[in-house]
Backbone as a printed PyTorch tensor [residue, N CA C, xyz], in Angstrom:
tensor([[[ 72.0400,  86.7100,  37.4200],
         [ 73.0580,  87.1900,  38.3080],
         [ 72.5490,  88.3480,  39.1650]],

        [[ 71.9770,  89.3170,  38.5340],
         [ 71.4910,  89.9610,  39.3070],
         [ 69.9960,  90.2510,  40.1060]],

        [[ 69.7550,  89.2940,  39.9860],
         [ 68.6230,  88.5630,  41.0880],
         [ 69.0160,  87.7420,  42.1100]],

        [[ 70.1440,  87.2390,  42.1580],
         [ 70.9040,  86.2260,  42.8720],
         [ 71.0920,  87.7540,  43.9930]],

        [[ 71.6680,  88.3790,  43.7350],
         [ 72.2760,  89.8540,  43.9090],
         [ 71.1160,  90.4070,  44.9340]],

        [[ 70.1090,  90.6700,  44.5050],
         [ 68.7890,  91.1660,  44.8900],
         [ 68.2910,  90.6440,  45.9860]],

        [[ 68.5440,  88.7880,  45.9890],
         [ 67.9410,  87.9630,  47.2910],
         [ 68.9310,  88.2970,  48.0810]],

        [[ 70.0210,  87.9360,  48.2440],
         [ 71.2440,  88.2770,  48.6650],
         [ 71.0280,  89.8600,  49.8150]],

        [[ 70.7080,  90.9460,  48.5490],
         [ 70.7950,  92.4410,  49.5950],
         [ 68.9400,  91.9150,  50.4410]],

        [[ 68.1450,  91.2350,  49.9130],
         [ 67.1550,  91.3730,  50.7590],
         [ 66.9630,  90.0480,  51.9070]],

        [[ 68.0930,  89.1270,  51.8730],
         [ 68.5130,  88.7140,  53.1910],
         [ 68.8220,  89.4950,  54.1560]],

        [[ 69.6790,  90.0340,  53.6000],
         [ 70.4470,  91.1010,  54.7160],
         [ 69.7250,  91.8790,  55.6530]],

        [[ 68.8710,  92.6930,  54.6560],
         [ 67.9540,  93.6560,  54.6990],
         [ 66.8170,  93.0560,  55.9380]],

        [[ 66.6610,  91.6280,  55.7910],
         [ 65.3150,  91.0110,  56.9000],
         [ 66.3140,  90.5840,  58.2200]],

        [[ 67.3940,  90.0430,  57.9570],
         [ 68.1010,  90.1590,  59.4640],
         [ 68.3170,  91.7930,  60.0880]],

        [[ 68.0910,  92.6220,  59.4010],
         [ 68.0090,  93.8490,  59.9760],
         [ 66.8620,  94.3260,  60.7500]],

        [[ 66.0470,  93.7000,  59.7180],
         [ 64.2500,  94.3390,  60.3170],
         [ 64.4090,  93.0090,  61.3870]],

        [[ 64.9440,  92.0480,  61.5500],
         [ 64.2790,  91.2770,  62.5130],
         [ 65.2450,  92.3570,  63.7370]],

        [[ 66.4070,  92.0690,  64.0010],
         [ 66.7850,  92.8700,  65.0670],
         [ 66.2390,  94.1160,  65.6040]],

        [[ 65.4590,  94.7650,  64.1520],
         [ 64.7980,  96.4330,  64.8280],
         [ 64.1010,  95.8410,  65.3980]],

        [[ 62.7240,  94.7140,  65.0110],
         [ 61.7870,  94.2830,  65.5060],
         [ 61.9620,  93.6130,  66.7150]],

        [[ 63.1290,  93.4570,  66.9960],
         [ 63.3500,  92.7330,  68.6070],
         [ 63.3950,  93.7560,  69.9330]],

        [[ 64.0080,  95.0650,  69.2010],
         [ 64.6910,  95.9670,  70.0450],
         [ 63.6020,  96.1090,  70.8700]],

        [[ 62.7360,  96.4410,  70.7820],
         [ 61.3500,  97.0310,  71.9120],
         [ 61.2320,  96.2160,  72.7540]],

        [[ 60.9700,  94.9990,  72.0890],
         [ 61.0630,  93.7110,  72.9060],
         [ 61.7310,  93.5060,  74.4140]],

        [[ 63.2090,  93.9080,  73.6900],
         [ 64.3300,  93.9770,  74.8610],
         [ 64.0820,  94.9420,  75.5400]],

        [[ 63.9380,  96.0910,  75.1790],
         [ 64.0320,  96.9990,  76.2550],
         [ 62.3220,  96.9890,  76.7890]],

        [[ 61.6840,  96.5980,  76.5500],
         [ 60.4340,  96.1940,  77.3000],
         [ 60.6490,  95.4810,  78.5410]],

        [[ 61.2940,  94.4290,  78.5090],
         [ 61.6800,  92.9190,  79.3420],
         [ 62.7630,  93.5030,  80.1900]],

        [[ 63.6990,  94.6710,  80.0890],
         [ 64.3830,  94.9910,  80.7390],
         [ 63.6750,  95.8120,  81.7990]],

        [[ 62.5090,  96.9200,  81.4030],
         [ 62.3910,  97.4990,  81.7750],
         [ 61.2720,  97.2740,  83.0380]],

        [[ 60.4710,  95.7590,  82.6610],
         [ 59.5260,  95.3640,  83.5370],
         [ 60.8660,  94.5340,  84.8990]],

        [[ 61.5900,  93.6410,  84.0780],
         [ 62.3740,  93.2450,  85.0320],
         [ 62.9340,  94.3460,  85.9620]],

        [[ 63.2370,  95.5630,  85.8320],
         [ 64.0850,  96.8320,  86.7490],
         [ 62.4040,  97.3250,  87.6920]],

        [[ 61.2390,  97.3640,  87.2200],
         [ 59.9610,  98.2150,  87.7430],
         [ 59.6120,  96.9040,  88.8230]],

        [[ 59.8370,  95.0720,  88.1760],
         [ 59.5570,  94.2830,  89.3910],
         [ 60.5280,  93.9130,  90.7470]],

        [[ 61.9490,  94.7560,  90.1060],
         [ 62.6900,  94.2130,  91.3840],
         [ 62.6770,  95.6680,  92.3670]],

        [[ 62.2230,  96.7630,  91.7800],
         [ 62.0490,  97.3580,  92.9950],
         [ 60.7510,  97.6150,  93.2000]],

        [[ 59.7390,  97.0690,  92.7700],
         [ 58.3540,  96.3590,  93.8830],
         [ 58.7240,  95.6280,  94.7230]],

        [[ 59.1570,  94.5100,  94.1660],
         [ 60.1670,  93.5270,  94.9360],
         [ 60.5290,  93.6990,  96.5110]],

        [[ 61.4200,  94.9400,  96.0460],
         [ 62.5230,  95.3240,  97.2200],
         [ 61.4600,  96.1990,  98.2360]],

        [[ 61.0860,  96.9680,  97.8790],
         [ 60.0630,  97.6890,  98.3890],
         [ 58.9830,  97.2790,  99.2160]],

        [[ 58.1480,  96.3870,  98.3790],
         [ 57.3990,  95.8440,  99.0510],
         [ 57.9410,  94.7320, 100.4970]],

        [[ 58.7720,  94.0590,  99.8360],
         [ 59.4500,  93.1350, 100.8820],
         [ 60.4390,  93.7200, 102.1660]],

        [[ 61.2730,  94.6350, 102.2360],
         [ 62.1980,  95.3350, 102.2810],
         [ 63.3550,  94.2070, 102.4900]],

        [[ 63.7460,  93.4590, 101.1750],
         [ 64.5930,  92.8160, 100.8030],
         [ 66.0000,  93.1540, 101.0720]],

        [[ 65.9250,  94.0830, 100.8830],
         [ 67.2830,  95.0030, 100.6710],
         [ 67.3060,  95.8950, 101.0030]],

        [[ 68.3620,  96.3540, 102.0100],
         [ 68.1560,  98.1710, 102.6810],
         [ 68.7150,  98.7440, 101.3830]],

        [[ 68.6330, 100.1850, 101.4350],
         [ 69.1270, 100.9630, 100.1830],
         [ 70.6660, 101.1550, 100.5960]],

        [[ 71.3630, 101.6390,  99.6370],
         [ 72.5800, 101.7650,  99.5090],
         [ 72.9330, 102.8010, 100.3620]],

        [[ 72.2790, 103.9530, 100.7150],
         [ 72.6660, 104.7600, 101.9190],
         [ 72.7710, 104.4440, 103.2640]],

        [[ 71.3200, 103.3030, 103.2780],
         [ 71.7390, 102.8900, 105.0990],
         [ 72.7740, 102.1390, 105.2510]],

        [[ 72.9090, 101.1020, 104.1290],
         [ 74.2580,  99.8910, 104.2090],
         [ 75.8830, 100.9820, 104.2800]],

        [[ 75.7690, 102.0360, 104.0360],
         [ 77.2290, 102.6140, 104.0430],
         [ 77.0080, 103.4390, 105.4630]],

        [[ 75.8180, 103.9420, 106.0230],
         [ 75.8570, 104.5400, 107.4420],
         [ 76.0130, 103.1990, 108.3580]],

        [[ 75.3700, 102.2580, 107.8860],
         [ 76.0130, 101.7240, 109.2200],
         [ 77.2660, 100.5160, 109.0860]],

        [[ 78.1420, 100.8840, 107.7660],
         [ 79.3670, 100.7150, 107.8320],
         [ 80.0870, 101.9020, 108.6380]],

        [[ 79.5790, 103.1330, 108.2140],
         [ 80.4380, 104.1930, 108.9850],
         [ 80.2670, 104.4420, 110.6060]],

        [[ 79.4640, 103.6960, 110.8990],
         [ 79.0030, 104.1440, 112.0670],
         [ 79.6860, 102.7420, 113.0310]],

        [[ 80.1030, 101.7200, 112.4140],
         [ 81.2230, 100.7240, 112.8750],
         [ 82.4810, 101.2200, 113.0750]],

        [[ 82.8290, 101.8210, 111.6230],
         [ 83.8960, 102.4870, 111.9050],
         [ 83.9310, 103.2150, 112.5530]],

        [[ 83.2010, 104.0970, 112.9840],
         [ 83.4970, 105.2380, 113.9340],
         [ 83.9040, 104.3840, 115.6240]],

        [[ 82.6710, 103.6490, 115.7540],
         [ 83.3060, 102.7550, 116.9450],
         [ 84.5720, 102.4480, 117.0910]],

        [[ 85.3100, 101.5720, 115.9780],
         [ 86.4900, 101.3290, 116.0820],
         [ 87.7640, 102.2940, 116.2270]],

        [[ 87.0170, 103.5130, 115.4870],
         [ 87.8030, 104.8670, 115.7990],
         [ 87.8190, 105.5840, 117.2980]],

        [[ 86.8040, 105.2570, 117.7900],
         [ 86.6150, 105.8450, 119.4390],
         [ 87.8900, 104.9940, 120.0120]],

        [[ 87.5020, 103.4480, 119.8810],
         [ 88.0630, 102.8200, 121.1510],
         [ 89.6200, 102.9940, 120.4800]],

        [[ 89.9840, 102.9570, 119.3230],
         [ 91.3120, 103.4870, 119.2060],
         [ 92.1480, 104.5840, 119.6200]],

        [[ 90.6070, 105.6950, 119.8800],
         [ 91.6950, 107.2730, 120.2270],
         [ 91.7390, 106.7980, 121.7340]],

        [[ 90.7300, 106.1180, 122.7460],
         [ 90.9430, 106.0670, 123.8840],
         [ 91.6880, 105.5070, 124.6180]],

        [[ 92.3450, 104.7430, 123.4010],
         [ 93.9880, 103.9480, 124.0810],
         [ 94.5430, 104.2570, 123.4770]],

        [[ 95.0830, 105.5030, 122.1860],
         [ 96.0660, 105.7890, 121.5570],
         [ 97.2350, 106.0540, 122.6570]],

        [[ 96.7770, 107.0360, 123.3580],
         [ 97.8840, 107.8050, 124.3350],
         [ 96.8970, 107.6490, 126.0310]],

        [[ 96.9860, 107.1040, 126.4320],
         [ 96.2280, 106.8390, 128.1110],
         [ 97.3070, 107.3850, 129.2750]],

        [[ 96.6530, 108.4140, 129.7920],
         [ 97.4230, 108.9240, 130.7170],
         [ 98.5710, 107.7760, 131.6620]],

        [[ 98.9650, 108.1940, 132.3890],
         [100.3700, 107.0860, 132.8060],
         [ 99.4560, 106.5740, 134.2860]],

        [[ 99.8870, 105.4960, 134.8480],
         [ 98.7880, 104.7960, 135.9370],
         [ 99.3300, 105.8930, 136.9630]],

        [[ 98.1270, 106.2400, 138.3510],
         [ 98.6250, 106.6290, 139.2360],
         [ 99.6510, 106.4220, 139.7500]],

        [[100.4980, 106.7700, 140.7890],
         [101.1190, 106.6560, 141.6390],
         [100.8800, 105.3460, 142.6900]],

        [[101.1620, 104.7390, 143.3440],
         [100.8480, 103.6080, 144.3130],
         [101.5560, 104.5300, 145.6260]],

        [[100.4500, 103.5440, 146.4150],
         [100.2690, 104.0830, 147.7530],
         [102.2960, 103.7080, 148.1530]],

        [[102.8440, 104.3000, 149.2520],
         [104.1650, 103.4470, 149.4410],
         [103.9070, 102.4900, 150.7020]],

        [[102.8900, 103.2380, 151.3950],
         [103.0480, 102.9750, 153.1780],
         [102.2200, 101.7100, 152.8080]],

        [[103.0400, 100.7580, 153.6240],
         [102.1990,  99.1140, 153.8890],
         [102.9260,  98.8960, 152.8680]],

        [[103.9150,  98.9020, 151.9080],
         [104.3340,  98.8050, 150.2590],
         [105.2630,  98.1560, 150.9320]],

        [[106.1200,  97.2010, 150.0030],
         [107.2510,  96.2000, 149.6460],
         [107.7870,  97.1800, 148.8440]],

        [[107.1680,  97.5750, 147.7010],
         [107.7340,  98.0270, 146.7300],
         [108.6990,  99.6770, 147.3110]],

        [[108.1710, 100.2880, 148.2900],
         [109.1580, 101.2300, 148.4230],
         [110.9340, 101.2690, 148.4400]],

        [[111.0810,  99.6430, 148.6430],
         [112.4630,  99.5460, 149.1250],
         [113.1200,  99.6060, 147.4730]],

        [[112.4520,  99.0050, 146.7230],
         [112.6650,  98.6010, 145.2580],
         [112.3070,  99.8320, 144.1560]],

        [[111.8080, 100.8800, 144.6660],
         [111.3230, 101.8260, 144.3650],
         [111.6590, 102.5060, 142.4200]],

        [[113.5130, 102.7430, 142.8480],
         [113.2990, 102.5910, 141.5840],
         [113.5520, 101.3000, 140.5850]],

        [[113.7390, 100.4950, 140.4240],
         [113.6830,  99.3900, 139.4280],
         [111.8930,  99.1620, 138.8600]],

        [[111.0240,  99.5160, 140.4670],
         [109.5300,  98.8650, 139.8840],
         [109.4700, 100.2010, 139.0080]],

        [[109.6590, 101.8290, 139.1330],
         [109.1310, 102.5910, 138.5290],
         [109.2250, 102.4430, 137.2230]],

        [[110.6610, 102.1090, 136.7600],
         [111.0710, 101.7070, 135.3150],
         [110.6860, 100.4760, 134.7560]],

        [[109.8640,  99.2760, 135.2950],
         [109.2740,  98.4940, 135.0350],
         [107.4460,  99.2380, 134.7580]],

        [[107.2970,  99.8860, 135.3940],
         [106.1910, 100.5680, 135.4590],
         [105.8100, 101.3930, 134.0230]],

        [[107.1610, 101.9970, 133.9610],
         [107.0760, 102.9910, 132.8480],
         [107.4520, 102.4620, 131.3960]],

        [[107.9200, 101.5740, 131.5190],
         [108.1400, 100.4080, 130.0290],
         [106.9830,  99.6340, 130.1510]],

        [[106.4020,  99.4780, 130.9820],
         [105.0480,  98.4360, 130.8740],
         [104.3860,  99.2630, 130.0670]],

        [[104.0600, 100.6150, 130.6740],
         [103.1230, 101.9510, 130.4820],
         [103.2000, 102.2270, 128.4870]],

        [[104.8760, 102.5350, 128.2400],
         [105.0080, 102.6390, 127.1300],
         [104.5900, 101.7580, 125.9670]],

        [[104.5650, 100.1720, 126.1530],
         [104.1940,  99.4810, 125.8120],
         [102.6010,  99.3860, 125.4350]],

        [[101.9370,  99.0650, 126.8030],
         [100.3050,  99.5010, 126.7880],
         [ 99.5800, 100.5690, 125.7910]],

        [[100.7400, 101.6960, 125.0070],
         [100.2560, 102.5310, 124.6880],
         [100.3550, 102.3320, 122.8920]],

        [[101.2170, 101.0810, 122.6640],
         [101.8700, 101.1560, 121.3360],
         [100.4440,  99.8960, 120.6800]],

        [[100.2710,  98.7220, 121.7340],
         [ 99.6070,  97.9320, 121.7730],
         [ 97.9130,  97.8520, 122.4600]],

        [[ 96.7280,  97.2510, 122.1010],
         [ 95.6910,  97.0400, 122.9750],
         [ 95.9450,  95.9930, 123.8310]],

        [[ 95.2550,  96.2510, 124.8790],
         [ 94.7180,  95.1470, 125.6450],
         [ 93.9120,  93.7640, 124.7450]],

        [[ 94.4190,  93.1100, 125.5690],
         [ 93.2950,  91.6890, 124.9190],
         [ 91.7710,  91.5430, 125.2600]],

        [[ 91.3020,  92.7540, 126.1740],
         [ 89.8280,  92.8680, 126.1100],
         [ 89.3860,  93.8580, 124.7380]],

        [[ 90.3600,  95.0080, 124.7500],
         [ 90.5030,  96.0320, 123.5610],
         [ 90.2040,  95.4600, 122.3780]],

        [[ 91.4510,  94.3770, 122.0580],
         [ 91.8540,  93.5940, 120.9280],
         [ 90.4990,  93.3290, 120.5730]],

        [[ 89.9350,  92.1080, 121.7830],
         [ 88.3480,  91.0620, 121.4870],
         [ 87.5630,  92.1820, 120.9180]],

        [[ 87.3680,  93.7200, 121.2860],
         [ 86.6180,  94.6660, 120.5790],
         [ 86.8520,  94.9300, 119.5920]],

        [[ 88.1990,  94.9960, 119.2640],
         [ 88.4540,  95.4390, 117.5480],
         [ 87.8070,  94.6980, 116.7060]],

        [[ 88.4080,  93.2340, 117.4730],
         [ 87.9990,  92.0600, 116.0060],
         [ 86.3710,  92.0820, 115.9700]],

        [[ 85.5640,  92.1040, 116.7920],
         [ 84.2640,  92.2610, 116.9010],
         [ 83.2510,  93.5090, 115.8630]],

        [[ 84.2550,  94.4610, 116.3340],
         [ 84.0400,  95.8220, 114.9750],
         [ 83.7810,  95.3460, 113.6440]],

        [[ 85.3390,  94.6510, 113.5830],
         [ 85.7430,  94.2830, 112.0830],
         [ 85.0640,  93.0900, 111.7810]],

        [[ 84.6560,  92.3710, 112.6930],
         [ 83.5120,  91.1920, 111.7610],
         [ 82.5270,  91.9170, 111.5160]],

        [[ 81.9890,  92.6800, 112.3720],
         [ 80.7080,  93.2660, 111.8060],
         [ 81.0050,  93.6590, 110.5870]],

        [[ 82.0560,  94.6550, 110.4360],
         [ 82.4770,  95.7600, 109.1310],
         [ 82.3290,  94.4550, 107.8800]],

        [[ 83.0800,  93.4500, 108.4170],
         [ 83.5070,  92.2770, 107.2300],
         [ 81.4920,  91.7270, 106.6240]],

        [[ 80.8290,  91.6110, 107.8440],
         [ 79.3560,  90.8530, 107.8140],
         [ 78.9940,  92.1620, 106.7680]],

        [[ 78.9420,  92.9690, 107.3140],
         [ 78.2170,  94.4100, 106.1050],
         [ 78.5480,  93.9820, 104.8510]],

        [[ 80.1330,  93.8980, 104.3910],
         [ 80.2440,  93.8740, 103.3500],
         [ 79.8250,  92.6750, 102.5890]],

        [[ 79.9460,  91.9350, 103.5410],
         [ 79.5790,  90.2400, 102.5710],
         [ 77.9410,  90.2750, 102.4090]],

        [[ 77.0050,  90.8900, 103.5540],
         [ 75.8010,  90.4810, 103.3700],
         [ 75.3950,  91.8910, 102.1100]],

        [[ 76.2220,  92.5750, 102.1940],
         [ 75.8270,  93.6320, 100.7740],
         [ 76.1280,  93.6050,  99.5450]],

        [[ 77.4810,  92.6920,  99.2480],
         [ 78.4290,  92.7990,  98.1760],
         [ 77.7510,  93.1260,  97.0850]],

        [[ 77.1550,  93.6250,  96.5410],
         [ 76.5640,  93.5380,  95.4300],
         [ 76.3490,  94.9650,  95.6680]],

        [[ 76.3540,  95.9660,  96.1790],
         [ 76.2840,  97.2160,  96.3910],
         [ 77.8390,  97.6510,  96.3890]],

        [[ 78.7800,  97.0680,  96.5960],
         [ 80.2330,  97.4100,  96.6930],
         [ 81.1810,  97.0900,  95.0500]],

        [[ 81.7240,  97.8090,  94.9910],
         [ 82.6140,  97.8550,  93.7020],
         [ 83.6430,  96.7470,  94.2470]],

        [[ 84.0820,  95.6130,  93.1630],
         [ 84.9240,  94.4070,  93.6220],
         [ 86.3700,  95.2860,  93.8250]],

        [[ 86.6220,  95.9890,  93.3160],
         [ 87.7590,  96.7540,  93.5840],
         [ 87.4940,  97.3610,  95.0560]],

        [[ 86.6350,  97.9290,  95.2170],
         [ 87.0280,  98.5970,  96.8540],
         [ 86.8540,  97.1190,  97.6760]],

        [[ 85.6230,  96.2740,  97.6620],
         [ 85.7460,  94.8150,  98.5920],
         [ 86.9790,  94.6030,  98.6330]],

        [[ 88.0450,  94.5760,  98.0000],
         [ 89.4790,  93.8200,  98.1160],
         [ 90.3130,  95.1730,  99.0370]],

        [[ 89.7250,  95.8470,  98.7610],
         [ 90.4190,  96.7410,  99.4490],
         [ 90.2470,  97.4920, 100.5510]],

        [[ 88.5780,  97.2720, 101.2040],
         [ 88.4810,  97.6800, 102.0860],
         [ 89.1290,  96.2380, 103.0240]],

        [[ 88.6990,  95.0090, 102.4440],
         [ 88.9700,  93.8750, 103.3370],
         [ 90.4050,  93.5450, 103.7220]],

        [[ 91.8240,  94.0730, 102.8710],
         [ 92.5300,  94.4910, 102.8830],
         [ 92.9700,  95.2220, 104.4650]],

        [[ 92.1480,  96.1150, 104.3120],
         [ 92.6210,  97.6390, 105.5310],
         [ 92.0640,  96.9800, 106.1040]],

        [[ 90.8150,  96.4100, 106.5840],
         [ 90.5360,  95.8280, 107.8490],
         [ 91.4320,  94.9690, 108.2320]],

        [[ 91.5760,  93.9860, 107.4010],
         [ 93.0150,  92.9760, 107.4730],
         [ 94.2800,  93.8970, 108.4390]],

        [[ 94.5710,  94.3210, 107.7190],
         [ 95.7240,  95.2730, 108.6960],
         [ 95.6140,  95.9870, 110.1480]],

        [[ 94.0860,  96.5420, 110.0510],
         [ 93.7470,  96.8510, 110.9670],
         [ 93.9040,  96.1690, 112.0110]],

        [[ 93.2520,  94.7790, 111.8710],
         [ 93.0090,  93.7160, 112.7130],
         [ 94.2530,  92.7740, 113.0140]],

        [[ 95.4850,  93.4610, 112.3650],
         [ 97.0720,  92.9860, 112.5440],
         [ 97.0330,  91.1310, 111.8590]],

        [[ 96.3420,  90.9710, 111.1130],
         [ 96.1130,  89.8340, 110.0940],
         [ 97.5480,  90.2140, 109.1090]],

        [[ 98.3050,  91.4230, 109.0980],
         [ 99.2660,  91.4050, 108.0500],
         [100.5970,  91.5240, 109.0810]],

        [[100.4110,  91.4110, 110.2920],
         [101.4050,  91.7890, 110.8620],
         [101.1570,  92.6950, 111.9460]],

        [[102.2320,  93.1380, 112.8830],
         [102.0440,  93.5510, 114.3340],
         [101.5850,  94.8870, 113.6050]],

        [[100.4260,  95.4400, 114.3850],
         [100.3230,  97.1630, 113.8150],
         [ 99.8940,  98.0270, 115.7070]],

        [[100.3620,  98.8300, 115.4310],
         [100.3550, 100.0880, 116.7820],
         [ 99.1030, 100.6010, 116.7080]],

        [[ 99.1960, 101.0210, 117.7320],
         [ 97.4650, 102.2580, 117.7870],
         [ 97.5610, 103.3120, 116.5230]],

        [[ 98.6810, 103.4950, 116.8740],
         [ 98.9680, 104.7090, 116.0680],
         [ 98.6230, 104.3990, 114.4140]],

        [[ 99.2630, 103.3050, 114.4040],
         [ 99.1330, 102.8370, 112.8810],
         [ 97.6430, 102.5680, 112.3430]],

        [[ 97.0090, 101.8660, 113.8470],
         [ 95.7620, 101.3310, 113.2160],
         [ 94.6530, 102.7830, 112.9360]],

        [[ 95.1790, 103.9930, 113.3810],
         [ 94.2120, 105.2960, 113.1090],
         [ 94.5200, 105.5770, 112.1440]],

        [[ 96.0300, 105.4570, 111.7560],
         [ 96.2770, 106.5780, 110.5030],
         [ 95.4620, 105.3760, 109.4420]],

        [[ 95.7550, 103.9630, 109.3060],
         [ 94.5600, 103.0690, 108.2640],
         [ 93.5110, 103.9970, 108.3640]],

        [[ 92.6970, 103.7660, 109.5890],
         [ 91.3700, 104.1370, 109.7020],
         [ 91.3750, 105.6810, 108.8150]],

        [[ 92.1050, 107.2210, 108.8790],
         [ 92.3130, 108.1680, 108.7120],
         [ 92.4510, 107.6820, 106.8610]],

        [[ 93.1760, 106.6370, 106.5260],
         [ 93.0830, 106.3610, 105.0290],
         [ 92.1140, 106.2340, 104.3840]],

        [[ 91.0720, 105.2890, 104.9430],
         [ 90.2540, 105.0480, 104.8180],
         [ 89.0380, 105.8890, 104.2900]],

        [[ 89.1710, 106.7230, 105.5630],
         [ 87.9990, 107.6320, 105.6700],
         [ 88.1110, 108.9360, 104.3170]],

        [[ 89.4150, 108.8050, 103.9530],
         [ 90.2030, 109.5600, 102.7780],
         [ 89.8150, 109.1200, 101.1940]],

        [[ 89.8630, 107.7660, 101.4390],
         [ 89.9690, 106.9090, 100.0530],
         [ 88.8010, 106.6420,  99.7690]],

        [[ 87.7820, 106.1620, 100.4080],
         [ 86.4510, 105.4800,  99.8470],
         [ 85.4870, 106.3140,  99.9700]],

        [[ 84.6210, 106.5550,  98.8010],
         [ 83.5960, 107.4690,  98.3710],
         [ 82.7020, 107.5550,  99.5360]],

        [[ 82.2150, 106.2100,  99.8800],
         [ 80.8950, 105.5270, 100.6670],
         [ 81.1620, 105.7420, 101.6350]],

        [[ 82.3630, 106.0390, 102.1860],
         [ 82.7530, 106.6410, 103.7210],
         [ 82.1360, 108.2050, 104.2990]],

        [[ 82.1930, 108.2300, 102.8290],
         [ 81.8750, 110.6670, 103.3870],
         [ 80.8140, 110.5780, 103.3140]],

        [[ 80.5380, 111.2340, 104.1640],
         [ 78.6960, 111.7430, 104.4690],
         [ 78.2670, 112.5480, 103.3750]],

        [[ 77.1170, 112.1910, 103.0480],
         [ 76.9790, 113.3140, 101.5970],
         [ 75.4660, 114.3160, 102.6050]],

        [[ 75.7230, 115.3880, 103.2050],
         [ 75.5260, 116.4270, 103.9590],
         [ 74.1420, 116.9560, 102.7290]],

        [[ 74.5320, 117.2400, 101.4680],
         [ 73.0820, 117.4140, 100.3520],
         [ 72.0300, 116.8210, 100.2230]],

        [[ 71.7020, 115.2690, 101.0790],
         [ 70.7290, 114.5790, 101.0710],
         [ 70.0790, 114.9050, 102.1070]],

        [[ 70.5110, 115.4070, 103.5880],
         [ 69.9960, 115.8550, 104.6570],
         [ 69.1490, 116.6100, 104.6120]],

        [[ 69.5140, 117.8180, 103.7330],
         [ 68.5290, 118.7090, 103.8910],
         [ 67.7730, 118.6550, 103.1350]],

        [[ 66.4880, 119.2770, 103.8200],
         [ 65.3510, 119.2810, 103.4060],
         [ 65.1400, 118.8640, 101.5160]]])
């Protein structure tokens, strides 16, 4: 019985030593696999590093942020000439057509504007898909999300609206802020 006992604890005992005896193993094989993929990357330049892929996400966004402040609020159109004009006789009805057009123009882009947004946001969308693997699946859903909105994919959105997103944005995601400590020297 108690030899039965004995083989028994020195089974145990050799599935133990085999697992110590593996451990090096593993972390050997891990560690050549991590030293060949950035030869790999390096040598090839397979893969930009994780800092340029988020500058030149931010640097999309910033585009999309320009052409947004430059039609947020656009001064009101000149005046029109009157002399040689039709329109003087009609004077005021066109002004108030003028000035609801105006108000309008300012809530909404143009459809050359628009073709720029969506152009931004494919790029923004191409970054993320050709990087995903650098992005946390939680922010992908969520940056693709805000672009979504941005790009009025959820519904009508204003200038106004589409900055304060952008202003969220720039709030919420890590990879957005400039980290200013790597710059220097």
């Amino acid at each position: 019985n108690a030899l039965v006992a004995m083989d028994e604890l020195m089974g145990s005992n050799e599935i133990n030593a085999r697992l110590a005896a593996m451990t090096p193993a593993v972390i050997l094989v891990i560690g050549i696999r991590k030293v060949f993929r950035f030869i790999f990357y390096a040598l090839f330049k397979f893969g930009a590093p994780k800092q340029e892929i988020y500058a030149s996400f931010r640097k999309t966004i910033l585009d999309i942020e320009r052409l947004l402040l430059m039609r947020d609020d656009p001064p009101p159109n000149p005046p029109s000439l009157s002399w040689g004009s039709t329109r003087h006789a009609r004077s005021g009805s066109v002004e108030a057509d003028d000035v609801e057009n105006n108000q309008h123009s300012r809530q909404t882009l143009s459809a050359a504007d628009l073709g720029m947004l969506l152009l931004h946001i494919h790029e923004c969308r191409s970054i993320l898909w050709e990087s995903r693997r650098r992005f946390n699946n939680d922010v992908l859903r969520n940056v693709s999300e805000d672009l979504a909105e941005i790009a009025g994919e959820r519904g009508p959105v204003s200038v106004r609206q589409q900055l304060q997103i952008l202003s969220r944005m720039s709030r919420t995601y890590k990879f957005m802020k400039v980290d200013y400590s790597s710059m220097i020297g």
